[in-house]
Amino acid sequence: MAVTFLPVDKYGLIDPESLSQAIRPETILVSIMHANNEIGTIEPIAALSAICKENGVLFHTDAVASVGNIPVDVNESGVDLLSLSGVSIGAPKGVGALYFRNNLRLMPVLHGGIQENGRRAGTENVPGIVGLGKAAELAGQELSVKQTHLKHLRDTLVAGIIERIPQVIYTGHPEKRLPGHASFCIEALEGEALIFMLTSVGIYANTGSACASKALKTSPVLIAIGTPPDLAQGSIVFTLEKSNQAKDVEYVLEKLPLAVEKLRQMSPIWRRKATA
């Protein structure tokens, strides 16, 4: 089985034309993230799925980062399959869902029983299923208000960081991005050290995706958008939630520049730049 990886631009966006050119006669499935959890960029899913439909190819999207943060409509987007995680919308951990259209036949990966209409063997997680359904209901009810609230906080945070910290790069698309997502690469420091310092003052961020938090390697997402490896080492991601308020953003804008300055004072790279 051959796999084709599509290139992205400096914002992490896929050009629909590049997808069209990559599809071959033997192509059976295209899978593209709806929104990237490291840089927040939202892909043009409807345009990409339309290309797949024209070519008779199934289209899957990973909507873990987008569900509960932006409107997600399988009919408007035209996707054939969509996967999501319950924990990202407040459901119990360990539960998720796979949407697929009625005309698709899925072969089970786990065999042994006829649960889930023969698609996945094993006793159904009823509390998780109920929790996911209720969480989805609540997420839909509050989505519009949540988007407005988070976008305001995010824009304040982004503007404040760029104003207060020199040599910082805002990663991802400036507009086509998740409302509560702000990601940066800060020159001449290690992201892990910065996270440690922020945690000590009660600020919890990450250097990349949560699922790769234990991997001390350069983010392939940042490399894919053309970020130099040394700059990518200084990545930091802030994810805002509905419980966050303006005072939380102000606190970050107070503490983050101090932490960056302290780390840069210890950085030989920063000292060389300062004396150049």
Coordinates of N, CA, C and O in Angstrom, one line a residue, residues 28-157:
I28 N -7.8 5.2 -2.7 CA -9.1 4.8 -2.1 C -9.6 5.7 -1.0 O -10.7 5.8 -0.7
L29 N -8.6 6.4 -0.3 CA -9.0 7.2 0.9 C -8.0 8.4 1.0 O -6.8 8.3 0.8
V30 N -8.6 9.5 1.4 CA -7.9 10.7 1.7 C -8.2 11.1 3.2 O -9.4 11.1 3.5
S31 N -7.3 11.3 4.0 CA -7.5 11.7 5.4 C -6.7 13.0 5.7 O -5.5 13.0 5.6
I32 N -7.5 14.0 6.1 CA -6.9 15.3 6.4 C -7.5 15.9 7.7 O -8.7 15.8 7.9
M33 N -6.7 16.4 8.6 CA -7.2 17.0 9.8 C -8.1 18.2 9.5 O -7.8 19.0 8.6
H34 N -9.1 18.4 10.2 CA -10.0 19.5 10.1 C -9.3 20.8 10.6 O -9.2 21.8 9.9
A35 N -8.7 20.7 11.8 CA -7.9 21.8 12.4 C -6.7 21.2 13.1 O -6.8 20.1 13.7
N36 N -5.6 21.8 12.9 CA -4.4 21.3 13.5 C -4.2 21.7 15.0 O -4.4 22.9 15.3
N37 N -4.0 20.8 15.8 CA -3.9 21.0 17.3 C -2.6 21.7 17.7 O -2.5 22.2 18.8
E38 N -1.6 21.8 16.8 CA -0.4 22.4 17.2 C -0.3 23.9 16.8 O 0.2 24.7 17.5
I39 N -0.8 24.2 15.6 CA -0.8 25.6 15.1 C -2.2 26.2 14.9 O -2.3 27.3 14.5
G40 N -3.2 25.4 15.1 CA -4.6 26.0 15.1 C -5.2 26.2 13.7 O -6.4 26.6 13.6
T41 N -4.5 25.9 12.6 CA -5.0 26.2 11.3 C -6.1 25.3 10.9 O -6.1 24.1 11.2
I42 N -7.2 25.9 10.3 CA -8.4 25.2 9.9 C -8.3 24.9 8.4 O -8.1 25.9 7.6
E43 N -8.4 23.7 8.0 CA -8.2 23.3 6.6 C -9.6 23.6 5.8 O -10.6 23.5 6.4
P44 N -9.5 23.8 4.5 CA -10.7 24.0 3.7 C -11.3 22.6 3.4 O -11.3 22.1 2.2
I45 N -11.9 22.0 4.4 CA -12.4 20.6 4.3 C -13.5 20.5 3.2 O -13.4 19.5 2.4
A46 N -14.4 21.4 3.0 CA -15.4 21.3 2.0 C -14.8 21.2 0.6 O -15.3 20.4 -0.2
A47 N -13.9 22.1 0.3 CA -13.2 22.1 -1.0 C -12.5 20.8 -1.2 O -12.5 20.2 -2.3
L48 N -11.8 20.3 -0.2 CA -11.0 19.1 -0.3 C -11.9 17.8 -0.5 O -11.6 17.0 -1.3
S49 N -13.0 17.8 0.2 CA -13.9 16.6 0.1 C -14.6 16.6 -1.2 O -14.9 15.6 -1.8
A50 N -14.9 17.8 -1.8 CA -15.5 17.9 -3.1 C -14.6 17.3 -4.2 O -15.1 16.7 -5.1
I51 N -13.3 17.6 -4.1 CA -12.3 17.0 -5.0 C -12.4 15.5 -4.9 O -12.4 14.8 -6.0
C52 N -12.4 15.0 -3.7 CA -12.5 13.5 -3.5 C -13.7 12.9 -4.1 O -13.7 11.9 -4.8
K53 N -14.8 13.6 -3.9 CA -16.1 13.1 -4.5 C -16.1 13.1 -6.0 O -16.6 12.1 -6.6
E54 N -15.5 14.1 -6.6 CA -15.4 14.1 -8.0 C -14.6 13.0 -8.6 O -14.8 12.5 -9.7
N55 N -13.6 12.5 -7.8 CA -12.8 11.4 -8.2 C -13.2 10.0 -7.6 O -12.4 9.0 -7.8
G56 N -14.3 10.0 -7.0 CA -14.8 8.7 -6.4 C -13.9 8.2 -5.3 O -13.8 6.9 -5.1
V57 N -13.3 9.1 -4.5 CA -12.4 8.7 -3.4 C -13.1 9.0 -2.1 O -13.6 10.1 -1.9
L58 N -13.0 8.1 -1.1 CA -13.5 8.4 0.2 C -12.7 9.5 0.9 O -11.5 9.5 0.8
F59 N -13.4 10.3 1.7 CA -12.7 11.4 2.4 C -13.0 11.3 3.9 O -14.1 11.3 4.3
H60 N -11.9 11.2 4.7 CA -12.0 11.2 6.2 C -11.3 12.5 6.8 O -10.3 12.9 6.2
T61 N -11.9 13.0 7.8 CA -11.3 14.1 8.5 C -11.2 13.8 10.0 O -12.1 13.3 10.6
D62 N -10.1 14.2 10.6 CA -9.9 14.1 12.0 C -10.4 15.4 12.6 O -9.7 16.5 12.4
A63 N -11.5 15.4 13.3 CA -12.1 16.6 13.8 C -12.0 16.7 15.3 O -12.7 17.4 16.0
V64 N -11.0 16.1 15.9 CA -10.8 16.1 17.3 C -10.6 17.5 17.8 O -11.1 17.9 18.9
A65 N -9.8 18.3 17.1 CA -9.5 19.7 17.6 C -10.6 20.7 17.3 O -10.8 21.7 17.9
S66 N -11.4 20.4 16.3 CA -12.4 21.3 15.8 C -13.8 21.2 16.4 O -14.5 22.2 16.7
V67 N -14.2 19.9 16.7 CA -15.5 19.7 17.3 C -15.6 20.4 18.7 O -14.7 20.2 19.5
G68 N -16.6 21.2 18.9 CA -16.8 21.9 20.1 C -16.2 23.3 20.1 O -16.3 24.1 21.1
N69 N -15.4 23.6 19.1 CA -14.7 24.9 19.0 C -15.2 25.7 17.8 O -15.2 26.9 17.8
I70 N -15.5 25.0 16.7 CA -16.1 25.7 15.5 C -17.2 24.9 15.0 O -17.3 23.7 15.3
P71 N -18.1 25.4 14.2 CA -19.2 24.6 13.6 C -18.7 23.5 12.8 O -17.8 23.7 12.0
V72 N -19.2 22.3 13.0 CA -18.8 21.1 12.2 C -20.1 20.5 11.7 O -20.9 20.0 12.5
D73 N -20.3 20.4 10.4 CA -21.5 19.9 9.8 C -21.1 18.9 8.7 O -20.5 19.3 7.7
V74 N -21.4 17.6 8.9 CA -20.9 16.6 7.9 C -21.6 16.8 6.5 O -21.0 16.4 5.5
N75 N -22.8 17.4 6.5 CA -23.4 17.6 5.2 C -22.9 18.7 4.5 O -22.6 18.7 3.3
E76 N -22.6 19.8 5.2 CA -22.0 21.0 4.5 C -20.6 20.7 4.1 O -20.1 21.2 3.0
S77 N -19.8 20.0 4.9 CA -18.4 19.7 4.5 C -18.3 18.5 3.5 O -17.3 18.4 2.8
G78 N -19.3 17.7 3.4 CA -19.3 16.6 2.5 C -18.4 15.4 2.8 O -18.2 14.6 1.9
V79 N -18.0 15.3 4.0 CA -17.1 14.2 4.4 C -17.8 12.9 4.4 O -19.0 12.8 4.7
D80 N -17.0 11.8 4.2 CA -17.6 10.5 4.3 C -17.4 9.9 5.7 O -18.3 9.1 6.1
L81 N -16.3 10.3 6.3 CA -16.0 9.8 7.6 C -15.4 10.9 8.5 O -14.7 11.8 7.9
L82 N -15.8 10.9 9.8 CA -15.3 12.0 10.7 C -15.0 11.3 12.0 O -15.9 10.6 12.6
S83 N -13.9 11.6 12.6 CA -13.6 11.0 13.9 C -13.4 12.2 14.9 O -13.0 13.3 14.6
L84 N -13.9 11.9 16.2 CA -13.8 12.9 17.2 C -13.5 12.3 18.5 O -13.7 11.1 18.7
S85 N -13.0 13.1 19.5 CA -12.7 12.6 20.8 C -13.6 13.3 21.8 O -13.8 14.5 21.8
G86 N -14.1 12.5 22.8 CA -15.0 13.0 23.7 C -14.4 14.0 24.7 O -15.0 15.0 25.1
V87 N -13.1 13.7 25.1 CA -12.5 14.5 26.1 C -12.3 15.9 25.7 O -12.3 16.9 26.5
S88 N -12.2 16.2 24.4 CA -12.0 17.6 23.9 C -13.3 18.4 24.0 O -13.2 19.6 23.9
I89 N -14.4 17.8 24.3 CA -15.7 18.6 24.5 C -16.3 18.3 25.9 O -17.4 18.6 26.1
G90 N -15.5 17.8 26.8 CA -15.9 17.6 28.2 C -16.6 16.3 28.5 O -17.2 16.1 29.6
A91 N -16.5 15.4 27.6 CA -17.1 14.0 27.8 C -16.1 13.2 28.7 O -14.9 13.6 28.8
P92 N -16.5 12.1 29.2 CA -15.5 11.2 29.9 C -14.3 10.8 29.1 O -14.4 10.6 27.9
K93 N -13.2 10.6 29.7 CA -12.0 10.2 29.0 C -12.2 8.8 28.5 O -12.9 8.0 29.1
G94 N -11.6 8.4 27.3 CA -11.7 7.1 26.8 C -12.8 6.8 25.9 O -13.1 5.7 25.5
V95 N -13.6 7.9 25.5 CA -14.7 7.7 24.6 C -14.6 8.6 23.4 O -14.1 9.8 23.5
G96 N -14.9 8.1 22.2 CA -14.8 8.9 21.0 C -15.9 8.4 20.1 O -16.7 7.5 20.4
A97 N -15.9 8.9 18.9 CA -16.9 8.5 17.9 C -16.3 8.6 16.5 O -15.5 9.4 16.2
L98 N -16.8 7.7 15.7 CA -16.5 7.7 14.2 C -17.8 7.8 13.5 O -18.7 7.0 13.6
Y99 N -18.0 9.0 12.8 CA -19.2 9.1 11.9 C -18.8 8.6 10.5 O -17.7 8.8 10.0
F100 N -19.8 7.9 9.9 CA -19.6 7.5 8.5 C -20.9 7.4 7.9 O -22.0 7.1 8.5
R101 N -21.0 7.6 6.6 CA -22.2 7.6 5.9 C -22.8 6.2 5.7 O -22.1 5.2 5.7
N102 N -24.1 6.1 5.6 CA -24.8 4.8 5.6 C -24.4 3.9 4.5 O -24.5 2.7 4.6
N103 N -23.9 4.5 3.4 CA -23.6 3.6 2.2 C -22.2 3.0 2.3 O -21.8 2.3 1.4
L104 N -21.5 3.3 3.4 CA -20.2 2.7 3.6 C -20.2 1.4 4.4 O -20.9 1.3 5.4
R105 N -19.4 0.5 4.0 CA -19.3 -0.7 4.7 C -17.9 -0.8 5.3 O -16.9 -0.7 4.6
L106 N -17.9 -0.9 6.6 CA -16.6 -0.9 7.4 C -16.3 -2.3 7.9 O -17.2 -2.9 8.5
M107 N -15.1 -2.8 7.7 CA -14.7 -4.1 8.2 C -14.2 -3.9 9.6 O -13.4 -2.9 9.8
P108 N -14.5 -4.7 10.6 CA -14.1 -4.5 11.9 C -12.6 -4.8 12.1 O -12.0 -5.7 11.4
V109 N -12.0 -4.0 13.0 CA -10.6 -4.3 13.4 C -10.5 -5.3 14.5 O -9.7 -6.1 14.6
L110 N -11.5 -5.1 15.5 CA -11.6 -6.0 16.6 C -12.7 -7.1 16.3 O -13.9 -6.7 16.0
H111 N -12.4 -8.3 16.3 CA -13.4 -9.4 16.0 C -13.8 -10.2 17.3 O -13.1 -10.1 18.3
G112 N -14.9 -10.8 17.2 CA -15.3 -11.7 18.3 C -16.8 -11.5 18.7 O -17.3 -12.4 19.3
G113 N -17.4 -10.4 18.5 CA -18.7 -10.2 18.8 C -19.5 -9.3 17.8 O -18.9 -8.9 16.8
I114 N -20.8 -9.2 18.0 CA -21.6 -8.4 17.0 C -22.0 -7.0 17.6 O -22.9 -6.4 17.0
Q115 N -21.3 -6.6 18.6 CA -21.6 -5.2 19.1 C -21.3 -4.2 18.0 O -20.6 -4.4 17.1
E116 N -21.9 -3.0 18.2 CA -21.8 -1.9 17.3 C -22.2 -2.3 15.9 O -21.5 -2.0 14.9
N117 N -23.3 -3.2 15.8 CA -23.7 -3.7 14.5 C -22.7 -4.4 13.7 O -22.6 -4.4 12.5
G118 N -21.8 -5.1 14.5 CA -20.8 -6.0 13.9 C -19.6 -5.2 13.4 O -18.7 -5.8 12.8
R119 N -19.5 -3.9 13.8 CA -18.3 -3.1 13.3 C -17.2 -3.1 14.3 O -16.1 -2.8 14.0
R120 N -17.5 -3.4 15.6 CA -16.4 -3.3 16.6 C -16.8 -4.2 17.8 O -17.8 -4.0 18.5
A121 N -16.1 -5.3 18.0 CA -16.4 -6.3 19.0 C -16.1 -5.7 20.4 O -15.2 -4.9 20.5
G122 N -16.8 -6.0 21.4 CA -16.6 -5.6 22.8 C -17.8 -4.9 23.3 O -18.6 -4.2 22.6
T123 N -18.0 -5.0 24.6 CA -19.1 -4.4 25.3 C -19.1 -2.9 25.2 O -18.1 -2.3 25.4
E124 N -20.3 -2.4 24.8 CA -20.3 -0.9 24.6 C -20.1 -0.2 26.0 O -20.6 -0.6 27.0
N125 N -19.4 0.9 25.9 CA -19.2 1.8 27.1 C -20.4 2.7 27.3 O -20.4 3.8 26.8
V126 N -21.4 2.2 27.9 CA -22.7 2.9 28.0 C -22.5 4.3 28.7 O -23.0 5.3 28.2
P127 N -21.9 4.3 29.9 CA -21.7 5.6 30.5 C -20.9 6.6 29.6 O -21.2 7.8 29.6
G128 N -19.9 6.1 28.9 CA -19.2 7.0 28.0 C -20.0 7.5 26.9 O -19.9 8.7 26.5
I129 N -20.8 6.6 26.3 CA -21.7 7.0 25.2 C -22.7 8.1 25.6 O -22.9 9.1 24.9
V130 N -23.3 7.9 26.8 CA -24.2 8.9 27.3 C -23.5 10.2 27.6 O -24.0 11.3 27.3
G131 N -22.3 10.1 28.2 CA -21.6 11.3 28.5 C -21.2 12.1 27.2 O -21.2 13.3 27.2
L132 N -20.8 11.3 26.2 CA -20.4 11.9 24.9 C -21.6 12.6 24.3 O -21.5 13.8 23.8
G133 N -22.8 12.0 24.3 CA -24.0 12.6 23.8 C -24.4 13.9 24.5 O -24.7 14.9 23.8
K134 N -24.3 13.9 25.8 CA -24.7 15.0 26.6 C -23.7 16.2 26.4 O -24.1 17.3 26.2
A135 N -22.4 15.8 26.3 CA -21.4 16.8 26.1 C -21.5 17.4 24.7 O -21.3 18.7 24.6
A136 N -21.9 16.6 23.7 CA -22.1 17.2 22.4 C -23.3 18.1 22.4 O -23.3 19.2 21.7
E137 N -24.3 17.8 23.1 CA -25.5 18.6 23.2 C -25.2 20.0 23.8 O -25.5 21.0 23.2
L138 N -24.4 20.0 24.9 CA -24.1 21.2 25.6 C -23.1 22.0 24.7 O -23.2 23.3 24.7
A139 N -22.2 21.3 24.1 CA -21.2 22.1 23.2 C -21.9 22.8 22.1 O -21.5 23.9 21.7
G140 N -22.9 22.2 21.5 CA -23.7 22.8 20.4 C -24.4 24.0 20.9 O -24.5 25.1 20.2
Q141 N -25.0 24.0 22.1 CA -25.8 25.1 22.7 C -24.9 26.3 23.0 O -25.4 27.4 22.8
E142 N -23.7 26.1 23.4 CA -22.9 27.2 23.8 C -21.8 27.6 22.8 O -21.0 28.5 23.0
L143 N -21.8 27.0 21.6 CA -20.8 27.2 20.6 C -20.6 28.7 20.2 O -19.5 29.2 20.2
S144 N -21.7 29.3 19.8 CA -21.6 30.7 19.3 C -21.0 31.6 20.4 O -20.1 32.4 20.1
V145 N -21.5 31.6 21.6 CA -21.0 32.4 22.7 C -19.5 32.1 23.0 O -18.7 33.0 23.2
K146 N -19.2 30.8 23.0 CA -17.9 30.4 23.3 C -16.9 30.9 22.3 O -15.8 31.4 22.6
Q147 N -17.2 30.8 21.0 CA -16.4 31.3 19.9 C -16.0 32.8 20.1 O -14.9 33.2 20.0
T148 N -17.1 33.6 20.3 CA -16.9 35.0 20.5 C -16.0 35.3 21.7 O -15.0 36.1 21.6
H149 N -16.2 34.6 22.8 CA -15.5 34.8 24.0 C -14.0 34.5 23.8 O -13.1 35.2 24.2
L150 N -13.7 33.3 23.2 CA -12.4 32.8 23.1 C -11.6 33.6 22.1 O -10.4 33.9 22.3
K151 N -12.2 34.0 21.0 CA -11.6 34.8 20.0 C -11.1 36.1 20.6 O -10.0 36.6 20.3
H152 N -11.9 36.8 21.4 CA -11.5 38.0 22.0 C -10.3 37.8 22.9 O -9.3 38.6 22.9
L153 N -10.3 36.8 23.7 CA -9.2 36.5 24.6 C -7.9 36.2 23.8 O -6.8 36.6 24.1
R154 N -8.1 35.3 22.8 CA -6.9 34.9 22.0 C -6.3 36.1 21.3 O -5.1 36.3 21.3
D155 N -7.1 37.0 20.7 CA -6.6 38.2 20.0 C -5.8 39.1 21.0 O -4.8 39.7 20.6
T156 N -6.3 39.2 22.2 CA -5.7 40.0 23.2 C -4.3 39.4 23.6 O -3.3 40.1 23.7
L157 N -4.3 38.1 23.8 CA -3.1 37.4 24.1 C -2.1 37.5 23.0 O -0.9 37.8 23.3

